[in-house]
PDB file of C-alpha atoms in Angstrom:
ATOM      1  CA  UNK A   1       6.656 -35.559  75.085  1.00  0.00           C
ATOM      2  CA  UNK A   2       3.007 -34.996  74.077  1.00  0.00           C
ATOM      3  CA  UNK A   3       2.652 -32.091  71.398  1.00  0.00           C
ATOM      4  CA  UNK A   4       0.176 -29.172  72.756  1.00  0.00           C
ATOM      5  CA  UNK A   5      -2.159 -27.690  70.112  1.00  0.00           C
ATOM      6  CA  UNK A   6      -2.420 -24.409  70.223  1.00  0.00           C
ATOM      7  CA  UNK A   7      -4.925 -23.600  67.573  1.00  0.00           C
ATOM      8  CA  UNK A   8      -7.114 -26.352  65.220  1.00  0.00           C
ATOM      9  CA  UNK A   9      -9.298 -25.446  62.591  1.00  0.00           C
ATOM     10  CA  UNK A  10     -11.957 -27.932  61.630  1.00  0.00           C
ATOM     11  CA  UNK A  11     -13.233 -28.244  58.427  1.00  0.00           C
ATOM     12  CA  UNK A  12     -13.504 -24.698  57.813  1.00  0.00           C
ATOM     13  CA  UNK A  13     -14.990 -22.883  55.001  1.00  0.00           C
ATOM     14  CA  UNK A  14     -15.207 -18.847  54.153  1.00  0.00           C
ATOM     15  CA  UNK A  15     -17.254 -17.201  51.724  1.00  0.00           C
ATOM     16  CA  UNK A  16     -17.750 -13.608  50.822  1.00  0.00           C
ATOM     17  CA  UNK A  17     -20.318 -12.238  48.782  1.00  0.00           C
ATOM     18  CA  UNK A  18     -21.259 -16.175  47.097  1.00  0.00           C
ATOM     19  CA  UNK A  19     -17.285 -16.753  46.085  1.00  0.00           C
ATOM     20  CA  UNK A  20     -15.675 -19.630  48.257  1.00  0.00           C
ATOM     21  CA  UNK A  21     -12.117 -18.565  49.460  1.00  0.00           C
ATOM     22  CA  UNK A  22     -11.676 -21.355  52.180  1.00  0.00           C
ATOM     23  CA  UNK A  23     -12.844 -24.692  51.931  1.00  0.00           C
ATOM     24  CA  UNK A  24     -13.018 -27.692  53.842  1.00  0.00           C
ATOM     25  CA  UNK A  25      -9.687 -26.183  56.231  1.00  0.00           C
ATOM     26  CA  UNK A  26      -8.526 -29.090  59.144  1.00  0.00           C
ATOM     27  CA  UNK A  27      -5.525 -27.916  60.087  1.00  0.00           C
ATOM     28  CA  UNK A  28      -3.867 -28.390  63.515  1.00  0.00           C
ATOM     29  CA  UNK A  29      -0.975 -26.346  65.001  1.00  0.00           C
ATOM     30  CA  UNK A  30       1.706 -27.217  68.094  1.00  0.00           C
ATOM     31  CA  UNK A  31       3.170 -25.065  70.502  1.00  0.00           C
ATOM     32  CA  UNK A  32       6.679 -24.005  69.407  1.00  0.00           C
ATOM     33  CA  UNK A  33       6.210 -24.735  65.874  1.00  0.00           C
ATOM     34  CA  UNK A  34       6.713 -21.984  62.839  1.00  0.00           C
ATOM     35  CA  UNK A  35       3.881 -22.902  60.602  1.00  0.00           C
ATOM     36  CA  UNK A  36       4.193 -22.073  57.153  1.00  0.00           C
ATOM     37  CA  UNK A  37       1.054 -21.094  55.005  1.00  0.00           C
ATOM     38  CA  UNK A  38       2.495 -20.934  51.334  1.00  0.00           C
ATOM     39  CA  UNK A  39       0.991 -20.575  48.075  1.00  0.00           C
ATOM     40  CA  UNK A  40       0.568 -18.214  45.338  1.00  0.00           C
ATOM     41  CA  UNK A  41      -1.826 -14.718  45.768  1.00  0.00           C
ATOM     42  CA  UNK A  42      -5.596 -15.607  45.983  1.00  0.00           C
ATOM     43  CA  UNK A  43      -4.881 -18.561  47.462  1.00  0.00           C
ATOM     44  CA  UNK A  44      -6.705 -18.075  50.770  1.00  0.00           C
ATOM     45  CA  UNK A  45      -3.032 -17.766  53.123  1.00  0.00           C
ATOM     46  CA  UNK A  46      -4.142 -14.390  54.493  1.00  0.00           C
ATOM     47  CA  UNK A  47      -7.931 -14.919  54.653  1.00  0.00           C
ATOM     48  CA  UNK A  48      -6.333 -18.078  57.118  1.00  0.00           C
ATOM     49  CA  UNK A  49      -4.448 -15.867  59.329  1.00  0.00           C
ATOM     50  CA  UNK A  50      -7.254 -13.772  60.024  1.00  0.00           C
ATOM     51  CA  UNK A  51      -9.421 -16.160  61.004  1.00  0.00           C
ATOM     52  CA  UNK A  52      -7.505 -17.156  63.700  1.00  0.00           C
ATOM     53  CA  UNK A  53      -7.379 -13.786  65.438  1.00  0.00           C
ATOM     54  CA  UNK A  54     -11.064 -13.056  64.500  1.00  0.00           C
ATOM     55  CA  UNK A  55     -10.283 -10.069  61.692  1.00  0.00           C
ATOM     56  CA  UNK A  56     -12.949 -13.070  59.943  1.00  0.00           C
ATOM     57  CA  UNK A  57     -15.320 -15.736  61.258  1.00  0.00           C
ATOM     58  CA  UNK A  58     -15.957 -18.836  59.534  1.00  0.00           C
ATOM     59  CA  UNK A  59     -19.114 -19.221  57.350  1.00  0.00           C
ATOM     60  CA  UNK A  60     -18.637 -22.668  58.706  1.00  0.00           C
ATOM     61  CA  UNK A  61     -16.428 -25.275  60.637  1.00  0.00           C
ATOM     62  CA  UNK A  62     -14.581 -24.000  63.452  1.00  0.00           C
ATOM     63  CA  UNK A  63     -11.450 -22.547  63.987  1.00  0.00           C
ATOM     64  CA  UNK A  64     -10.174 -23.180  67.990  1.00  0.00           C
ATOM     65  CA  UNK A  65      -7.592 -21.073  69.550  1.00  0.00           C
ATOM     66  CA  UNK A  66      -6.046 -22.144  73.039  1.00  0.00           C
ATOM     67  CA  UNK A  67      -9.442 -24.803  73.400  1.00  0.00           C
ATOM     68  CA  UNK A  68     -11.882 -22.391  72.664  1.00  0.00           C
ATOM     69  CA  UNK A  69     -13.886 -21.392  69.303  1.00  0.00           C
ATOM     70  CA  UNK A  70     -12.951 -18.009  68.135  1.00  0.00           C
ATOM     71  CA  UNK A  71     -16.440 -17.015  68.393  1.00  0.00           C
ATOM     72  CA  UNK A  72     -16.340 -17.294  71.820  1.00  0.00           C
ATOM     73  CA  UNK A  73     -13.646 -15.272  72.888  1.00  0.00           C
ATOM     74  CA  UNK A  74     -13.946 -11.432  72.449  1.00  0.00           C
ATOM     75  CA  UNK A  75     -12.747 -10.500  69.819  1.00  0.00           C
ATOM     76  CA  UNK A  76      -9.984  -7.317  71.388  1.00  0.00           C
ATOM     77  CA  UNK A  77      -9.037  -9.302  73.701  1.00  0.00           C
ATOM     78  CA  UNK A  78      -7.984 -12.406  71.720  1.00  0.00           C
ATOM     79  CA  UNK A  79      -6.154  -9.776  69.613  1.00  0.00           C
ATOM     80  CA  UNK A  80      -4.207  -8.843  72.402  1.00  0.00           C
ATOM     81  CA  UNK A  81      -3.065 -12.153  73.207  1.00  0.00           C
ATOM     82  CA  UNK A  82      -1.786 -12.310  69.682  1.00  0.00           C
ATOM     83  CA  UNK A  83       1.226 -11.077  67.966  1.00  0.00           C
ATOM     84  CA  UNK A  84       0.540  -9.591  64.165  1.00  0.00           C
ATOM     85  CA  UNK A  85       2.869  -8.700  62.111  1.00  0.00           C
ATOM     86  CA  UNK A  86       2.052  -7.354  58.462  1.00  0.00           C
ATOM     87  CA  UNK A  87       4.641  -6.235  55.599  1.00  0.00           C
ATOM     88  CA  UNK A  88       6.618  -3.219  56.484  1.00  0.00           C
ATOM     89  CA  UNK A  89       5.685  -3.477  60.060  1.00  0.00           C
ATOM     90  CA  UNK A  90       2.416  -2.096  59.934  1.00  0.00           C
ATOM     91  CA  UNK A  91       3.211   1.142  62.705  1.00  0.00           C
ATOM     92  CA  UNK A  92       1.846   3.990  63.173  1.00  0.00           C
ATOM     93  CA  UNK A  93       3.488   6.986  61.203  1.00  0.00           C
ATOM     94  CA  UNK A  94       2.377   9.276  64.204  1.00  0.00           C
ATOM     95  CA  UNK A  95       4.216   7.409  66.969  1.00  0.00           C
ATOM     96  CA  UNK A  96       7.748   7.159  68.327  1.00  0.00           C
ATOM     97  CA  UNK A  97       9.226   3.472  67.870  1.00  0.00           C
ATOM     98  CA  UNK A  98       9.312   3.107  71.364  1.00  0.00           C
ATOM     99  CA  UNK A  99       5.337   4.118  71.679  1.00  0.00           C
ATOM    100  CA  UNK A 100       4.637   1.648  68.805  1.00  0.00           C
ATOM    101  CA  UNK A 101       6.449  -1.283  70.633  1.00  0.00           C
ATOM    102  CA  UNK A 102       4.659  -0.774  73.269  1.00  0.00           C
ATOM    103  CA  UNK A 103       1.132   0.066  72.579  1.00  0.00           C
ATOM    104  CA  UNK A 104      -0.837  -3.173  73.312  1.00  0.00           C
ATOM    105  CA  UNK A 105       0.709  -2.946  76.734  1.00  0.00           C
ATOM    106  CA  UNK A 106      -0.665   0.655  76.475  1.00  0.00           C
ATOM    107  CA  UNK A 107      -4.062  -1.082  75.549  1.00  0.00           C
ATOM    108  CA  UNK A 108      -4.143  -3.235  78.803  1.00  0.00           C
ATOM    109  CA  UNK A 109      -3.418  -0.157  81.068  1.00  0.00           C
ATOM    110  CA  UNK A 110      -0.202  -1.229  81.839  1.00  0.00           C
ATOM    111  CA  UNK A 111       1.640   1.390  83.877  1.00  0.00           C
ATOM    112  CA  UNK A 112       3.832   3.849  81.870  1.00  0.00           C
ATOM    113  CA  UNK A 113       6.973   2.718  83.393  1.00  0.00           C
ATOM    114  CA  UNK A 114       6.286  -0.714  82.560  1.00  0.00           C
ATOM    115  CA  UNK A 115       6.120  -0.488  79.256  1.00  0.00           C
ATOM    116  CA  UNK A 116       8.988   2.028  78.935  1.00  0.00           C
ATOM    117  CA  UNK A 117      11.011  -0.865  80.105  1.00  0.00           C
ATOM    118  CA  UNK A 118       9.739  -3.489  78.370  1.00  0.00           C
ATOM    119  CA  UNK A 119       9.536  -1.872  75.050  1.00  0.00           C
ATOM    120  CA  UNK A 120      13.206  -1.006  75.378  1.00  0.00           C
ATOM    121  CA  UNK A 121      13.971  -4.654  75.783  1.00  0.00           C
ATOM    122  CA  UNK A 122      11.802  -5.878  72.932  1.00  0.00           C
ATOM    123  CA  UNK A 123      14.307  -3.269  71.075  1.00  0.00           C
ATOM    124  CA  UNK A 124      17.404  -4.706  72.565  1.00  0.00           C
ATOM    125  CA  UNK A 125      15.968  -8.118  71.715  1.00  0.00           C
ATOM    126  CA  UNK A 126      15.802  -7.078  68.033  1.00  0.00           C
ATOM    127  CA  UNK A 127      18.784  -5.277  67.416  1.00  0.00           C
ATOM    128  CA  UNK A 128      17.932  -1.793  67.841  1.00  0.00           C
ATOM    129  CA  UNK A 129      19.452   0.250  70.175  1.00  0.00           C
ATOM    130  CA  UNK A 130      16.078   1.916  72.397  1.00  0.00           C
ATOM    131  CA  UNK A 131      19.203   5.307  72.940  1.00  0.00           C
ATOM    132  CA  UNK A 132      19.094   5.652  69.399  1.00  0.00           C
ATOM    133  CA  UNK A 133      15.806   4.181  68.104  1.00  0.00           C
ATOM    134  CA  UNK A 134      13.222   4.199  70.940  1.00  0.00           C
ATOM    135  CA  UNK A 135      12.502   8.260  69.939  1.00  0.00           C
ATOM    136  CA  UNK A 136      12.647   8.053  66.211  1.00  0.00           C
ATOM    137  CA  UNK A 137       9.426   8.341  63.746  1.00  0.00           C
ATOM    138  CA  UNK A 138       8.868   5.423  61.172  1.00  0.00           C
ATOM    139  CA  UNK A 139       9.705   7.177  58.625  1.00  0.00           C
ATOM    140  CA  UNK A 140      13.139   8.118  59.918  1.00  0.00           C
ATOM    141  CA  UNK A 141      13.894   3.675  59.707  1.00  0.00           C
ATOM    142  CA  UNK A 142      15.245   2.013  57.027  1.00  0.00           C
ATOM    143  CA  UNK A 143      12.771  -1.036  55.812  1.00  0.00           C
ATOM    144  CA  UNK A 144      14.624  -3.283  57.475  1.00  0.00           C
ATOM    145  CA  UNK A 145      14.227  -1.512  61.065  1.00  0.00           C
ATOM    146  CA  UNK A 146      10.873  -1.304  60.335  1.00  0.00           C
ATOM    147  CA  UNK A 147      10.036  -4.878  60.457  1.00  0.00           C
ATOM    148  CA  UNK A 148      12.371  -5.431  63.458  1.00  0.00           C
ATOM    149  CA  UNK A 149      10.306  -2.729  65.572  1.00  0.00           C
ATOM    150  CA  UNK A 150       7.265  -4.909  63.966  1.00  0.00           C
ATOM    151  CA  UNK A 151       8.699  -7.727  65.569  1.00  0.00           C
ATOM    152  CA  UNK A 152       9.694  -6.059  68.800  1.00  0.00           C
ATOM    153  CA  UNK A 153       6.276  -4.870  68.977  1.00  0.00           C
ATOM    154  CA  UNK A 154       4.419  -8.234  68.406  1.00  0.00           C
ATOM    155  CA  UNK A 155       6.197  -9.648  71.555  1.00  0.00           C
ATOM    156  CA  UNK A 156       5.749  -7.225  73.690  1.00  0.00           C
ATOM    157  CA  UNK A 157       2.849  -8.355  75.310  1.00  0.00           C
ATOM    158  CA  UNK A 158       4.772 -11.868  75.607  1.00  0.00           C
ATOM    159  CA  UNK A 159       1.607 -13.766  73.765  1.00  0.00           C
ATOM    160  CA  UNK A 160       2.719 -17.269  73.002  1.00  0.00           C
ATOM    161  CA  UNK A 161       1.364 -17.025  69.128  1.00  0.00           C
ATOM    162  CA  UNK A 162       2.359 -14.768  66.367  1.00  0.00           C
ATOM    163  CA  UNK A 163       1.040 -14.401  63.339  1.00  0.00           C
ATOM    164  CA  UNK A 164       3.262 -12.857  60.119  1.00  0.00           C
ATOM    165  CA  UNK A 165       1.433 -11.827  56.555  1.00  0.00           C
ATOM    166  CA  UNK A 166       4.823 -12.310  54.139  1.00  0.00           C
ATOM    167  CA  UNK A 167       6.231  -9.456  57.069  1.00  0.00           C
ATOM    168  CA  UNK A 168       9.909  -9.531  54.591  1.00  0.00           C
ATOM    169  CA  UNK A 169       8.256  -9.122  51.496  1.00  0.00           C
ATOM    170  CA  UNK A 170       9.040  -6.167  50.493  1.00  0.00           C
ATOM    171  CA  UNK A 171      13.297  -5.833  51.651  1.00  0.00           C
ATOM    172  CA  UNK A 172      16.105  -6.725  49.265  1.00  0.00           C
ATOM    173  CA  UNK A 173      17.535  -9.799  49.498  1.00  0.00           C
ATOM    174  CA  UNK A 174      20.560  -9.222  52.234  1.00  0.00           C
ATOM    175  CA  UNK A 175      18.323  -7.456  54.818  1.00  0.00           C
ATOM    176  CA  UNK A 176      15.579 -10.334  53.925  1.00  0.00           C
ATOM    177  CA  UNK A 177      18.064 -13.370  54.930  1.00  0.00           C
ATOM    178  CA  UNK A 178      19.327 -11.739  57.891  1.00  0.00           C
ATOM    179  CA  UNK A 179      15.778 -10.912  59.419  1.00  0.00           C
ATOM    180  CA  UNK A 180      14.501 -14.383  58.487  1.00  0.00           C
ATOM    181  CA  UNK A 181      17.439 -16.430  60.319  1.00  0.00           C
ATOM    182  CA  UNK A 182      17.010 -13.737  63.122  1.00  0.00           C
ATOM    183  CA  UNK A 183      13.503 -14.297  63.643  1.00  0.00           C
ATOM    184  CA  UNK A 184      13.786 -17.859  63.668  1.00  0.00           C
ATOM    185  CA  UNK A 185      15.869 -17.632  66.154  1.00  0.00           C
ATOM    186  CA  UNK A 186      13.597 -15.383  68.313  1.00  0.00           C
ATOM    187  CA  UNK A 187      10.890 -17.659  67.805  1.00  0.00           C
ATOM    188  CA  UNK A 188      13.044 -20.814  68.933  1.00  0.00           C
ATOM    189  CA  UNK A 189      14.405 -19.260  71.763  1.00  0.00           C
ATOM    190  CA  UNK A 190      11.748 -17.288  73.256  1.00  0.00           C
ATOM    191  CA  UNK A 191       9.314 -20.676  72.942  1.00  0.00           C
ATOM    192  CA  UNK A 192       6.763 -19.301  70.714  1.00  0.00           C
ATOM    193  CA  UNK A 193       4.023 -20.526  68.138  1.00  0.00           C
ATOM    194  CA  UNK A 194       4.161 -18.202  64.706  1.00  0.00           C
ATOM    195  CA  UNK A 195       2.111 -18.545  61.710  1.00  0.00           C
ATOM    196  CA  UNK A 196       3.818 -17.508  58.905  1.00  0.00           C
ATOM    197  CA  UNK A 197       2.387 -16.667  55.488  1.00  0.00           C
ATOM    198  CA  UNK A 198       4.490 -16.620  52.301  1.00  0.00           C
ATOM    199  CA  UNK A 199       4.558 -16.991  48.513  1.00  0.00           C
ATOM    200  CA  UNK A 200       8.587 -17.887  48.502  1.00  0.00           C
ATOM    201  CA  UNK A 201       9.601 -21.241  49.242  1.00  0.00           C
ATOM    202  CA  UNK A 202      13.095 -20.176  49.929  1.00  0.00           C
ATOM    203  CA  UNK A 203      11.515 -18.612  53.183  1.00  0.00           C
ATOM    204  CA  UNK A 204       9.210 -21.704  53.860  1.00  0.00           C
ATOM    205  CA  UNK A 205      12.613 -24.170  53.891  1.00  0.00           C
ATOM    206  CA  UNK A 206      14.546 -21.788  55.689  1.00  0.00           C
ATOM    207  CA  UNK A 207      11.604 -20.942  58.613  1.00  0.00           C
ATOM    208  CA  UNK A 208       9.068 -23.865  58.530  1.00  0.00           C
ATOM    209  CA  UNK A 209       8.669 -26.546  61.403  1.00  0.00           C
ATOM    210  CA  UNK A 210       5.719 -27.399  58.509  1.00  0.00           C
ATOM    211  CA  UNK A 211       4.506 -26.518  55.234  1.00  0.00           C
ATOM    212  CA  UNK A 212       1.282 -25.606  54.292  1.00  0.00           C
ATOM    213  CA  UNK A 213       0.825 -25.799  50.721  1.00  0.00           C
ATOM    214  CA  UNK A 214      -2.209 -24.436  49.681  1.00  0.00           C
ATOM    215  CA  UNK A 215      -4.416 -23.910  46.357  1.00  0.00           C
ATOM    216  CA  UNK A 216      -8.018 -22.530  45.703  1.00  0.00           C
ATOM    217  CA  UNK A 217      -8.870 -22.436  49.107  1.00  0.00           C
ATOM    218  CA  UNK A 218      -7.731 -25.747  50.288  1.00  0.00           C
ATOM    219  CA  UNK A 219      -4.436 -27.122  51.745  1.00  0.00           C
ATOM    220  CA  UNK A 220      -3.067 -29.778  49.699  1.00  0.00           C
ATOM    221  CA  UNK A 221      -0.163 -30.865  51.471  1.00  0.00           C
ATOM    222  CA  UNK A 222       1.050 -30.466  54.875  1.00  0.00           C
ATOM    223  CA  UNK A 223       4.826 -31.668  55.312  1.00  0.00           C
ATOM    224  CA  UNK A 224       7.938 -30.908  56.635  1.00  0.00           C
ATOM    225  CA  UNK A 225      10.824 -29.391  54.603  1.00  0.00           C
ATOM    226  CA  UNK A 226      11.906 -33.109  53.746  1.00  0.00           C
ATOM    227  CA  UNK A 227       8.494 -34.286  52.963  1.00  0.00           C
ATOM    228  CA  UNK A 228       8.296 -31.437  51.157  1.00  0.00           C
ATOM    229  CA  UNK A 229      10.523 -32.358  48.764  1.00  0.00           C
ATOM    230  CA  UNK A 230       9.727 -35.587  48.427  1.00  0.00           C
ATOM    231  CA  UNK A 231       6.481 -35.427  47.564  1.00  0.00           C
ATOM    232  CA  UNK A 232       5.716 -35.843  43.387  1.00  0.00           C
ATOM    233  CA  UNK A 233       2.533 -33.923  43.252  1.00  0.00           C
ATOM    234  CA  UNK A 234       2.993 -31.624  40.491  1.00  0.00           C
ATOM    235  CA  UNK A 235       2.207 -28.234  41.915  1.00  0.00           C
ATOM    236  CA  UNK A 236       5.384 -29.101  44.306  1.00  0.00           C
ATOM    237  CA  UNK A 237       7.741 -30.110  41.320  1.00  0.00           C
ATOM    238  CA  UNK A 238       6.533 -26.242  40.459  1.00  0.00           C
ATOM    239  CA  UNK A 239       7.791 -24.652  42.862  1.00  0.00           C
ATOM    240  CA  UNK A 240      10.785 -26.747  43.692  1.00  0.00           C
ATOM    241  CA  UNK A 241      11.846 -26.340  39.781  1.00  0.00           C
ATOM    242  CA  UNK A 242      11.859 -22.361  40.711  1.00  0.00           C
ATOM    243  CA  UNK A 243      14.405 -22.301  43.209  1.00  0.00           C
ATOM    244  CA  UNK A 244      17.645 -23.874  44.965  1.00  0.00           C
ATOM    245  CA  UNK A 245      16.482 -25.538  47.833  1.00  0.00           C
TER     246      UNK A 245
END
């Protein structure tokens, strides 16, 4: 079976004020996969995720999403065929959970009923009960619930891609293992495409169809969790030398 790529970036470089953060980016990514973007902070992981849901634009290359440049889609509405995800869920404080899960449906002028329904089975999908969640305030949620109504909330517009910014960063360890195998899960049997950003290569071996290792603003390897650990160049003896993998 012939791999589909969803989104390709072609030697892509990004610059702010005269200081290169991205350079020289090819990168392709396949329907289904979970893509791992891993490195240390400053690295240029985040500044990647943007640009594929036009937060950036390239200072040059291209980055292609579904066949077309990212300049050439508008810009809300290839937002809305996106899931995002940032760390602790990103909601807002001023909504119920059931009116954060479903706000890009609310965006698209989807009838009220609609995504009533839809948002209480992103819940359900989750783990939250929508009878004893769907009416509740963020603050009201432990961490943990947070991120799931993050999750619910990404896929509620059913967009085939997500894209996560280290989205279990900030849990303790026990609600961080149980989100990540449940979310890999979600994302296997639901069909979709994530990008998922990360300093912890515990997370990257645990989620990753691939690994993208990157430094200074460049990818330096690209492998899967096997290759991974094969490979003898020193910044992956690093990281492999931190942890139990």
């Amino acid at each position: 079976m012939v791999e589909k790529l969803i989104v390709e970036f072609r030697n892509v470089g990004y610059s702010i004020d005269g200081q290169q953060i991205l350079d020289g980016i090819y990168l392709q990514i396949f329907r289904g996969e979970i893509l791992i973007l891993l490195g240390e902070s400053g690295c240029g992981k985040t500044t990647t995720l943007k640009l594929i849901n036009r937060l950036i634009e390239p200072t040059s290359g291209e980055v292609i999403v579904e066949g077309k440049p990212t300049t050439e889609w508008d810009a809300i509405g290839l937002r809305r065929h996106i899931g995002y995800v940032l760390q602790d869920g990103g909601l807002f404080p001023h909504m119920t959970v059931g009116q954060n899960v479903g706000l890009t449906l609310s965006l698209l002028d989807t009838d009220g009923a609609i995504i009533s329904k839809r948002a209480n089975e992103m819940l359900h999908l989750v783990g939250l009960d929508p009878a004893r969640f769907a009416a509740r305030y963020p603050h009201e949620l432990s961490g943990g619930q947070r991120q799931r109504v993050g999750v619910a909330r990404a896929l509620a517009s059913d967009p085939d891609l997500l894209l996560l910014d280290e989205p279990f960063g900030a849990l303790d360890a026990i609600t961080r293992t149980n989100l990540q195998k449940e979310f890999a899960r979600l994302v296997r049997e639901l069909g979709k495409t994530a990008v998922f950003v990360t300093h912890d290569l515990h997370e990257a071996m645990l989620l990753g169809s691939r690994i993208a290792l990157m430094e200074r603003g460049k990818i330096v390897l690209l492998e899967d969790a096997d290759g991974f650990k094969r490979s003898d160049m020193p910044l992956v003896r690093t990281y492999l030398d931190t942890v139990s993998v």
